[in-house]
Coordinates of C-alpha atoms in Angstrom, one line a residue:
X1 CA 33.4 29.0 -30.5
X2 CA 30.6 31.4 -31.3
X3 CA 28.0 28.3 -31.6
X4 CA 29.3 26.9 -28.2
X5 CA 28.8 30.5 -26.9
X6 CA 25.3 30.9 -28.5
X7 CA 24.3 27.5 -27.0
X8 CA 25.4 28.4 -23.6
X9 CA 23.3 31.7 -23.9
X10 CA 20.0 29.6 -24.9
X11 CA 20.5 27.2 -22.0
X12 CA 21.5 30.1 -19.6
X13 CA 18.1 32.2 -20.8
X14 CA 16.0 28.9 -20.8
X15 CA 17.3 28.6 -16.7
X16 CA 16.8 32.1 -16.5
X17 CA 13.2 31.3 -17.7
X18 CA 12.4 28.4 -15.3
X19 CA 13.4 30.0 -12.5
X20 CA 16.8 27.8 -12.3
X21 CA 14.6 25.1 -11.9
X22 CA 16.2 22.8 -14.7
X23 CA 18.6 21.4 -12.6
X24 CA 16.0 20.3 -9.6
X25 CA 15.4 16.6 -10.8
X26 CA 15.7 13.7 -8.3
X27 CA 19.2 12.1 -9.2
X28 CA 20.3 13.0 -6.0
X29 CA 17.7 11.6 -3.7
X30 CA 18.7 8.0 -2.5
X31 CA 16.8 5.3 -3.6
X32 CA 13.6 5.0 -1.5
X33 CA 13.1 2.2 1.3
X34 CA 10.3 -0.2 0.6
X35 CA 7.4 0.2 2.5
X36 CA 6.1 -2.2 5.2
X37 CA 2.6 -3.5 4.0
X38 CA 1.2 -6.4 6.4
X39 CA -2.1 -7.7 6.6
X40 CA -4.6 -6.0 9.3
X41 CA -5.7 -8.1 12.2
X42 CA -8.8 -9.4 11.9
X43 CA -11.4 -7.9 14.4
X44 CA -13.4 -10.0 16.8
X45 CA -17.2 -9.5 16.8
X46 CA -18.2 -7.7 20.4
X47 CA -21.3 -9.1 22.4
X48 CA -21.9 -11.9 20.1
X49 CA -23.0 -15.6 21.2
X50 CA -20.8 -17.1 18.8
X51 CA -17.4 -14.9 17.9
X52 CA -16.4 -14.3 14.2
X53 CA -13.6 -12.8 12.4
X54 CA -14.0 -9.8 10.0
X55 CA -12.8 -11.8 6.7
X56 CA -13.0 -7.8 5.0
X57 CA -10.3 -6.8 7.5
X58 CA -7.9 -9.7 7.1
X59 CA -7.7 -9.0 3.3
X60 CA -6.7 -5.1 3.4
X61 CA -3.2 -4.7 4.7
X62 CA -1.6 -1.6 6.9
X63 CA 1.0 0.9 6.1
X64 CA 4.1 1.7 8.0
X65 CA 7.3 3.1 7.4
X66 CA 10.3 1.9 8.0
X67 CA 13.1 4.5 9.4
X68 CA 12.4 8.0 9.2
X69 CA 9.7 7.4 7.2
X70 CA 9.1 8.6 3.3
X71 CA 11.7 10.5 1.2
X72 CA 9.7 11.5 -1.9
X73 CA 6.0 11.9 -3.0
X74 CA 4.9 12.2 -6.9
X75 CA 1.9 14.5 -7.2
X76 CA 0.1 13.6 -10.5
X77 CA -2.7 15.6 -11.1
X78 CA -5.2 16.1 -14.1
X79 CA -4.9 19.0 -16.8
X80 CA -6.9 21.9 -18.0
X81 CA -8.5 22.1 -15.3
X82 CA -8.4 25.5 -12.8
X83 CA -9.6 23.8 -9.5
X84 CA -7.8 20.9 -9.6
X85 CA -4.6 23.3 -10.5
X86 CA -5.7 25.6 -7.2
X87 CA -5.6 22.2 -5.2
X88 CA -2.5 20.8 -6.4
X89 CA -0.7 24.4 -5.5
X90 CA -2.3 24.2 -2.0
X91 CA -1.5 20.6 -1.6
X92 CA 2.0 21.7 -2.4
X93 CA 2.7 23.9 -0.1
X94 CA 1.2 22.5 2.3
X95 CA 3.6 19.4 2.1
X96 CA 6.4 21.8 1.7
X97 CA 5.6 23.1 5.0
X98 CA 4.7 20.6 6.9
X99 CA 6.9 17.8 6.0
X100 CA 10.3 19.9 4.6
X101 CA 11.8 16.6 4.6
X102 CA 9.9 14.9 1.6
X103 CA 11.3 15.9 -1.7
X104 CA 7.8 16.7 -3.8
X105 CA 8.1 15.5 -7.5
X106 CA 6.0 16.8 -10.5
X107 CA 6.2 15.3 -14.3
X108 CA 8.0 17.3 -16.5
X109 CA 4.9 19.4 -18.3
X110 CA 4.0 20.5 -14.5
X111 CA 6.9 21.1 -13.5
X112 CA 7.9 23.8 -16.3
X113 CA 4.6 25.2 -15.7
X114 CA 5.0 25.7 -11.6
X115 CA 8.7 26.3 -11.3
X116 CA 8.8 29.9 -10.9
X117 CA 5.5 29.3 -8.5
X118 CA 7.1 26.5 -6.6
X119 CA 10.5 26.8 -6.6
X120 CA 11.0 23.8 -4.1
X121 CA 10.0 21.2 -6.7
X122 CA 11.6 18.6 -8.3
X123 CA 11.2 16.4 -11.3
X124 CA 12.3 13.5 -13.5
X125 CA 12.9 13.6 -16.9
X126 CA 10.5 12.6 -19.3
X127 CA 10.7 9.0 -20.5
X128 CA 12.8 8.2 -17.3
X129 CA 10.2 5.9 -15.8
X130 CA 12.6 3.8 -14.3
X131 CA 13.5 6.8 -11.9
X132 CA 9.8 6.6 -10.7
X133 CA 10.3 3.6 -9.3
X134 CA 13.5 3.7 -8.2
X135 CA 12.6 7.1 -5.4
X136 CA 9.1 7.7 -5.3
X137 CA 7.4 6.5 -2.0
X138 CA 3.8 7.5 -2.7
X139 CA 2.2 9.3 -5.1
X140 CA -0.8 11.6 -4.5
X141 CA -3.4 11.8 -7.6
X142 CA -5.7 15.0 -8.0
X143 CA -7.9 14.0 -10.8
X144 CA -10.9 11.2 -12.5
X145 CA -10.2 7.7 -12.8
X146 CA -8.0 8.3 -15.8
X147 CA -5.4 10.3 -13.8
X148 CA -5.3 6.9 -11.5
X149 CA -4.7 4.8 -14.6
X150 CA -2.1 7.7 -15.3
X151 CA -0.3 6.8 -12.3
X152 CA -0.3 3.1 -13.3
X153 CA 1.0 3.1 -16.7
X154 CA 4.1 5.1 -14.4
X155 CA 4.9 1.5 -12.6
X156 CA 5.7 -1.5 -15.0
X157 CA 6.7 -3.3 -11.8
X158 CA 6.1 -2.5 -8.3
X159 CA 3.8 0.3 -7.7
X160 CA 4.4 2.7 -4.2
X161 CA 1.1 3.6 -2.6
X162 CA -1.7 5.6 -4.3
X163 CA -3.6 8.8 -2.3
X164 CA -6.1 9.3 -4.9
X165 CA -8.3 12.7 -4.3
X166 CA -11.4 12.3 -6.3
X167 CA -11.9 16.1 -8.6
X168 CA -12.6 14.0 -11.8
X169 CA -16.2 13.0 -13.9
X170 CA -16.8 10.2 -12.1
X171 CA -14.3 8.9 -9.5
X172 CA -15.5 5.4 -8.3
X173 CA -11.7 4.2 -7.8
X174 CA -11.2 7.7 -5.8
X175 CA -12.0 7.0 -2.2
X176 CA -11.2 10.8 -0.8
X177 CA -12.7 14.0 -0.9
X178 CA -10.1 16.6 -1.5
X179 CA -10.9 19.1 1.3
X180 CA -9.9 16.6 3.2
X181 CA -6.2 15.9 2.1
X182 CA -4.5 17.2 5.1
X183 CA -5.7 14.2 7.5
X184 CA -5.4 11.8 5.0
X185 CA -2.0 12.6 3.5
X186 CA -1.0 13.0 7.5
X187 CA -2.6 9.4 8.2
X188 CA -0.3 8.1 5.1
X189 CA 2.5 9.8 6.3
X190 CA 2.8 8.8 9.8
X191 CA 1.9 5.2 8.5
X192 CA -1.6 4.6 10.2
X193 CA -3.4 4.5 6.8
X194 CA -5.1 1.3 5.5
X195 CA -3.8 -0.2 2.2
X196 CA -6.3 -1.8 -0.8
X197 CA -4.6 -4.3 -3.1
X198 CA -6.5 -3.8 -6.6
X199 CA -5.0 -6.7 -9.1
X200 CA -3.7 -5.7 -12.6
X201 CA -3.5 -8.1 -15.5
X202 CA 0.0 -8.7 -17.2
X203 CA -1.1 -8.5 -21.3
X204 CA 1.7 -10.2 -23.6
X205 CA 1.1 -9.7 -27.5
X206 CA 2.2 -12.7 -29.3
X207 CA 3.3 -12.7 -33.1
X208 CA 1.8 -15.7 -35.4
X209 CA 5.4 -17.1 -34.9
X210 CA 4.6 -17.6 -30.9
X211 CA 7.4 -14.8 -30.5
X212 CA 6.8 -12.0 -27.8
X213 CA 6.2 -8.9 -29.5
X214 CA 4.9 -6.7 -26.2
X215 CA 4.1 -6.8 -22.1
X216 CA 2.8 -4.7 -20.2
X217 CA 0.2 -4.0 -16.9
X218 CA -3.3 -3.6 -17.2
X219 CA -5.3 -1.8 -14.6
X220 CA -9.1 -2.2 -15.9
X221 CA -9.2 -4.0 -18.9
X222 CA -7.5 -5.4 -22.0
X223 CA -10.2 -5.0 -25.2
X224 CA -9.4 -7.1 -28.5
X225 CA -12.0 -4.8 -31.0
X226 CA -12.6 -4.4 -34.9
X227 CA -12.6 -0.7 -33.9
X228 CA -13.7 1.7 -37.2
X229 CA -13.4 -2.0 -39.0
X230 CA -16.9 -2.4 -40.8
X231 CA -17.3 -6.3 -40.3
X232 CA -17.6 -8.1 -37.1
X233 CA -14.2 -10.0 -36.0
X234 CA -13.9 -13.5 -35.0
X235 CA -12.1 -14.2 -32.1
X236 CA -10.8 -17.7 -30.8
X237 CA -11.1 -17.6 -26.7
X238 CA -8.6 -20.2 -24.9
X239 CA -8.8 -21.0 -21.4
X240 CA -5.7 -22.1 -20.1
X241 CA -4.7 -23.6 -23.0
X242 CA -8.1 -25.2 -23.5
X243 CA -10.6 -23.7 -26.4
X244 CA -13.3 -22.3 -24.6
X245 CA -16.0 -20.3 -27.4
X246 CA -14.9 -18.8 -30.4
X247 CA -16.7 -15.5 -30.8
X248 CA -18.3 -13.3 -33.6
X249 CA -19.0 -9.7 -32.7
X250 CA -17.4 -6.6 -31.9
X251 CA -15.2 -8.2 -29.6
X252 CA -13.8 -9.4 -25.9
X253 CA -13.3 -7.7 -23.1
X254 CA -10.7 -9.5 -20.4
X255 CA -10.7 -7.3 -17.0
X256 CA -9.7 -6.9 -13.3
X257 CA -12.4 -6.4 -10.0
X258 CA -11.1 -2.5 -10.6
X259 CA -12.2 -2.5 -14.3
X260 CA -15.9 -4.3 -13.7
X261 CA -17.1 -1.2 -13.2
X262 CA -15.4 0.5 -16.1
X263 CA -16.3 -1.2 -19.8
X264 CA -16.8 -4.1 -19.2
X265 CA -20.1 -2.8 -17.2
X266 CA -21.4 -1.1 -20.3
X267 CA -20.9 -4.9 -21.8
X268 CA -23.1 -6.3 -19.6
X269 CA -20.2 -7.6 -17.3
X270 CA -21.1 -7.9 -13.8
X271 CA -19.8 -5.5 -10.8
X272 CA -16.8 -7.4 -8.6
X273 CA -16.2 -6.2 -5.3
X274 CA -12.5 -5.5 -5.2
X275 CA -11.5 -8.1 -2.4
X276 CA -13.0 -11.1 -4.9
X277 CA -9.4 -12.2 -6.8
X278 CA -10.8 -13.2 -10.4
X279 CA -10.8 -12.5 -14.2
X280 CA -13.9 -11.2 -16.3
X281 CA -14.6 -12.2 -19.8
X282 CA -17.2 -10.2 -21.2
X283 CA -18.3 -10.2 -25.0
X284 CA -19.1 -6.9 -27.1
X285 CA -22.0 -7.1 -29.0
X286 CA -21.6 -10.8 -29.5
X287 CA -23.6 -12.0 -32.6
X288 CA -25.0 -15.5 -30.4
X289 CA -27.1 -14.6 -27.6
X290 CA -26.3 -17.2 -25.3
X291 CA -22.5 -16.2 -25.0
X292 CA -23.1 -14.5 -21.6
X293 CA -20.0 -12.9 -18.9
X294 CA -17.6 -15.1 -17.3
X295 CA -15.9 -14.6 -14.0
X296 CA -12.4 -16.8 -14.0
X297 CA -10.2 -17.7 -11.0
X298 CA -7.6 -15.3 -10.9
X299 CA -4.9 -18.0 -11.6
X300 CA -6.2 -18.4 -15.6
X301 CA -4.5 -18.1 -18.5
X302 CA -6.6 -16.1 -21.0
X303 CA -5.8 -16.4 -24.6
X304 CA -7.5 -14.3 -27.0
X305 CA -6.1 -15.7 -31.0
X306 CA -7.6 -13.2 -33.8
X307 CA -9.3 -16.6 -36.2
X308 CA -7.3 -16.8 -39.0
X309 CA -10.3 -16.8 -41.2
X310 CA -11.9 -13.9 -39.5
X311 CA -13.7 -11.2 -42.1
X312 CA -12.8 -8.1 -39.6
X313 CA -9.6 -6.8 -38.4
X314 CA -9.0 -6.6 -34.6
X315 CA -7.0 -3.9 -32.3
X316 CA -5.9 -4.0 -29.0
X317 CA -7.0 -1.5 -26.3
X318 CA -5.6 -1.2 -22.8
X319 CA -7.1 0.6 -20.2
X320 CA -8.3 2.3 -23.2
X321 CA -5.1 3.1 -25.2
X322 CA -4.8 2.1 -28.7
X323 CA -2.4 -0.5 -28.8
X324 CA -1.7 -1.5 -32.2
X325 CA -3.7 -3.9 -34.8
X326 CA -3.6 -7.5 -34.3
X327 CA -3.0 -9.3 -37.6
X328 CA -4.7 -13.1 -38.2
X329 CA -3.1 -15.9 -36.6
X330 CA -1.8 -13.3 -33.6
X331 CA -2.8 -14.0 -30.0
X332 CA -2.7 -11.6 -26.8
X333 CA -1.9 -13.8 -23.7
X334 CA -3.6 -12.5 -20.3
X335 CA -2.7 -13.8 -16.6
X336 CA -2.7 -12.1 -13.2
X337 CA 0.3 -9.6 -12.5
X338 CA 2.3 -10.1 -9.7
X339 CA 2.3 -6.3 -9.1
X340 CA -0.8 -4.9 -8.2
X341 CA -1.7 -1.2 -7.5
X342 CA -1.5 -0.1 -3.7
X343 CA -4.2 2.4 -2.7
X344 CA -4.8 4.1 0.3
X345 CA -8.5 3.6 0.6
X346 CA -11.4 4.2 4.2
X347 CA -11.0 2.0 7.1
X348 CA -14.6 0.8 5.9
X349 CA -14.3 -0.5 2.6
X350 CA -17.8 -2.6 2.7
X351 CA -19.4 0.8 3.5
X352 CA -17.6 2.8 1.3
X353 CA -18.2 0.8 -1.8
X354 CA -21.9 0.1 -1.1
X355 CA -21.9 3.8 -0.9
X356 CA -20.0 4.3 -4.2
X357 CA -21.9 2.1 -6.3
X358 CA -25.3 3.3 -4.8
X359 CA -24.7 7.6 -5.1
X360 CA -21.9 7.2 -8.2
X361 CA -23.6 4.1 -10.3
X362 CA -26.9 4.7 -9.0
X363 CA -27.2 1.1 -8.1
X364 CA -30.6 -0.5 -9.2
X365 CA -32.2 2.6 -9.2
X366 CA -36.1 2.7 -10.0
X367 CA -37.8 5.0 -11.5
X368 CA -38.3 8.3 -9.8
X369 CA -41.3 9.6 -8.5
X370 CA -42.7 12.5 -8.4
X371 CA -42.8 13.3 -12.4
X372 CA -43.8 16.6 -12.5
X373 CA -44.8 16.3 -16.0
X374 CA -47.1 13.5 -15.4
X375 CA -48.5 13.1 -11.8
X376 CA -47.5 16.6 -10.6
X377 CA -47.0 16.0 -6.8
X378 CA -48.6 12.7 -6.6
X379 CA -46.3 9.7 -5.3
X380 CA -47.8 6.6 -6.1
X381 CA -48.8 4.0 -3.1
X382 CA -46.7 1.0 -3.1
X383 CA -49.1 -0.9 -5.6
X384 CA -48.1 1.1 -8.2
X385 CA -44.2 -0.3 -8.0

């Protein structure tokens, strides 16, 4: 009796502690309505001799609600960082007051943290994943690109729509400034917000037995590496069943449009606009010089089989997660997912990405002039380009 007692005490002071926010988790909210996601009209050229259809248009979809509208947002957001925790406390008010009909969900960490501070908040227990998916609506991401790839290693299956406010290193998958968030979150909202299909991979690990050992979603790329391994690995490359190089080096990347600009880039991969549905293979540090990058239909079958008589050892990275060692005579097996990530993205995509490769990639950038070290304020004449 006195253990029970002493139990209840620690629960009752850890409540006590949390602001009596242990209790606030989402096992009460109804399980959310899918959203309607249809495919914009085209638009019709104005003033033109011959008329022609916008083919960008036709491939990004629209978002509307059915009903009432949504239930329940997730707010991810990145850590140790003070502005981004500033924005995510104004974002959540904000919401609160606005909307007081949307339930606003935070993962566990952030929620202990902002409980007393937000006493409105919910959240789901950690490791429940399947909850995510079964209330959430949209999710709002305050962060880099890794806070986005966060958000999709939440969804194994269908992913809700992604608001992603760019307060990370780089941010080329992050379409919004975050001063702005009140129009845009208002836009998704009231469903008048344009929708941006990115494609993920599916990745299944295969034992030397041809058993299933692992699957799972890939938003950028799936890596097959020697990692910290001294001697190059030798990797046997099937396409669609078919052998297509077996490869000596460091390794092979296999990614998505979304991940072209991620690794893959610093492998010499080219940059694929997100609208083009394909695969790239891209070797790392390949020991033959003419294996160059591939771009696949979207429909292949990638098979990556660690040779048997292979000197290095091989690991598996996703999206950059270690992912285990793959021993000789094991394969990884790598075909388009059939769930791909949702994001909220600008009206203009063709401007917006010209933009974001240009200011964020610096897009064939030449040299600079003036160098102050060298030519103080001279600027060459064109001749000198």
């Amino acid at each position: 009796m006195f253990l029970s007692f002493a139990r209840r005490s620690l629960w009752a002071s850890a409540r006590r502690g949390l602001g009596f926010r242990t209790i606030a988790t989402t096992t009460d909210i109804a399980t959310k309505t899918l959203p309607q996601i249809n495919r914009r009209q085209p638009r019709q050229s104005e003033g033109a001799e011959e008329s022609w259809v916008d083919s960008e248009s036709d491939q990004q979809y629209s978002l509307r609600w059915q009903g009432t509208g949504p239930k329940t947002v997730l707010l991810v957001k990145k850590s140790d960082s003070a502005a981004v925790d500033s924005a995510m406390v104004s974002i959540t008010r904000w919401l609160h007051a606005t909307y007081p009909q949307i339930n606003i969900v935070l993962e566990p960490l952030v929620f202990t943290q902002y409980a007393g501070q937000l006493p409105f908040v919910r959240t789901i227990a950690a490791g429940d994943h399947l909850e995510y998916s079964r209330v959430v609506d949209f999710v709002i991401t305050l962060g880099g690109d890794g806070t986005f790839l966060h958000v999709s290693s939440l969804f194994q299956r269908e992913v809700p729509p992604i608001v992603p406010f760019s307060m990370g290193t780089l941010g080329f998958l992050l379409p919004f400034n975050v001063a702005d968030f009140q129009p845009q979150l208002r836009n998704v909202i009231e469903g008048t917000s344009t929708v941006l299909p990115r494609m993920r991979l599916t990745y299944a690990k295969r034992l030397g037995d041809g058993s299933l050992d692992a699957r799972v979603n890939v938003t950028n790329e799936a890596c097959i590496h020697r990692g910290t391994y001294p001697h190059l690995t030798t990797i046997s490359c099937y396409l669609n069943g078919h052998l297509l190089t077996t490869s000596v080096g460091d390794g092979i990347i296999v990614g998505t449009p979304t991940g072209s600009t991620a690794y893959s880039l610093s492998a010499g991969g080219p940059i694929v606009h997100p609208l083009v549905s394909s695969i790239v293979v891209a070797p790392v540090c390949p020991r033959s010089l003419s294996f160059r990058p591939l771009m696949l239909p979207s429909s292949s079958r990638v098979t990556l089989l660690v040779h048997p008589k292979s000197r290095g050892r091989a690991t598996a990275y996703i999206d950059g997660r270690d992912c285990g060692e793959l021993k000789h005579g094991e394969c990884v097996e790598i075909t388009q997912s059939p769930y791909p990530l949702m994001c909220v993205n600008r009206d203009d995509l063709a401007a917006g990405w010209a933009q974001d490769i240009n200011q964020l990639l610096k897009f064939n950038r030449t040299f600079s002039y003036p160098h102050d070290s060298l030519y103080g304020s001279h600027i060459p004449d064109d001749d000198d380009y």
